[in-house]
Coordinates of C-alpha atoms in Angstrom, one line a residue:
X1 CA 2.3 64.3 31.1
X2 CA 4.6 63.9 28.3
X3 CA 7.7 61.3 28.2
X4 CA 10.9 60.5 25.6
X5 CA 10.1 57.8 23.5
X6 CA 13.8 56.7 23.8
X7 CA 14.8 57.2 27.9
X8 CA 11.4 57.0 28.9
X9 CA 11.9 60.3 31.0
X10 CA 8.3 62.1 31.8
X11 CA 8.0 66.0 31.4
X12 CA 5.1 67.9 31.6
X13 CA 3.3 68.8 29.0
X14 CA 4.7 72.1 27.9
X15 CA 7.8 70.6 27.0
X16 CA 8.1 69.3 23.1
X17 CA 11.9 67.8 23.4
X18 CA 13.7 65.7 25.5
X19 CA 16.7 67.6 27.1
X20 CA 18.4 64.2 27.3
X21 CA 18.6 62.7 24.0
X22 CA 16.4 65.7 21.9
X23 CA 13.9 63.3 20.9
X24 CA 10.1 64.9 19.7
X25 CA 7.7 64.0 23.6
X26 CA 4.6 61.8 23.5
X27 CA 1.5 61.9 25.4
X28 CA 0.7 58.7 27.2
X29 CA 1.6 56.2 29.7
X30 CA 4.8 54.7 30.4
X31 CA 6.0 51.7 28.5
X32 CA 6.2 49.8 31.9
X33 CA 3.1 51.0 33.8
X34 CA 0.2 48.3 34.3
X35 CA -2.6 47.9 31.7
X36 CA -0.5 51.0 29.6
X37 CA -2.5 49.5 26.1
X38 CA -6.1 49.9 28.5
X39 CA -5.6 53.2 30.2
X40 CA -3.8 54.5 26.9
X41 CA -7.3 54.9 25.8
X42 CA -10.7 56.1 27.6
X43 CA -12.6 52.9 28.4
X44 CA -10.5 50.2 27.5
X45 CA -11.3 51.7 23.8
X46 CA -9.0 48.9 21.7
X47 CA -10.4 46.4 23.3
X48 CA -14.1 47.6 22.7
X49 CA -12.6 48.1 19.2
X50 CA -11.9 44.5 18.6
X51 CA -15.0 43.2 19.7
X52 CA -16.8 45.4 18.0
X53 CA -14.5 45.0 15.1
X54 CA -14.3 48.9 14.4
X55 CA -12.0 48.9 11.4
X56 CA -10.7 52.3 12.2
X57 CA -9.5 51.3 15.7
X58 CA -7.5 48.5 13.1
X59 CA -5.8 51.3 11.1
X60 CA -5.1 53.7 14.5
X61 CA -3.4 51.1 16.3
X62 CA -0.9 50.3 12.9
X63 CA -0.2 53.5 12.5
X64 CA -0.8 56.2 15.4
X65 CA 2.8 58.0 16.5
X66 CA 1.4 57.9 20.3
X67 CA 1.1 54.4 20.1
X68 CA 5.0 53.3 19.0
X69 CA 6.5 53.2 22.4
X70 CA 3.6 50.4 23.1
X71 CA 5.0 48.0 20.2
X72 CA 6.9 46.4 21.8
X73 CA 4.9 45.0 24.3
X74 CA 4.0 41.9 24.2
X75 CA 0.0 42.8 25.4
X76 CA -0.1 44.8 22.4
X77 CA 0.6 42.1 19.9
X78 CA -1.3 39.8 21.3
X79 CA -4.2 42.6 21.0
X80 CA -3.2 42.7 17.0
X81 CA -2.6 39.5 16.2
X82 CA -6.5 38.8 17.9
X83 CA -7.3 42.0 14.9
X84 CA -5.8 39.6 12.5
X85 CA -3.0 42.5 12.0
X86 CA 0.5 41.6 11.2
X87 CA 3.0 42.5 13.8

C-alpha cells in the first residue's frame, strides 16, 4: 500500500502520484496508525538499532524519504533524541 505524504490518501501500489494533490506516493504506514515508527520496520528494527547502537540505523532514520511523513510524530523524536540526534 502506497499513501500521499501530504492528504494522507492510500493507493495501491501501482500508483506513483497522488491524483489529489500530484504529490510523488510512499510506501509505509499511515502517519496516525498505532506503533507506525515499530511496524514501519520488520521487528521493531529502530528500536533494535538503538540498543544496539547500529550507526547506520542513525543516518537512515535522518535521512530516509519513506521515513518523513513519521517526523512529526512525537514517538519518533523521542526515538532520536534517545540516538542523541538532533531533531
Amino acid at each position: 500500500m502506497k499513501r500521499c505524504p501530504r492528504c494522507g490518501r492510500e493507493y495501491d501500489n501501482t500508483m506513483m502520484f497522488c491524483l489529489d494533490d500530484g504529490a510523488e506516493l510512499l510506501y509505509g504506514p499511515a502517519r496516525s496508525e498505532p506503533g507506525a515508527i515499530a511496524t514501519g520496520f520488520p521487528s521493531d528494527e529502530p528500536q533494535t538499532a538503538f540498543q544496539e547502537r547500529d550507526w547506520r540505523m542513525s543516518v537512515l532514520m535522518k535521512t530516509e524519504p519513506m521515513l518523513k511523513p513519521l517526523r512529526d510524530d512525537p514517538r519518533y523524536k523521542d526515538l532520536l533524541k534517545r540516538m542523541n540526534l538532533p531533531d
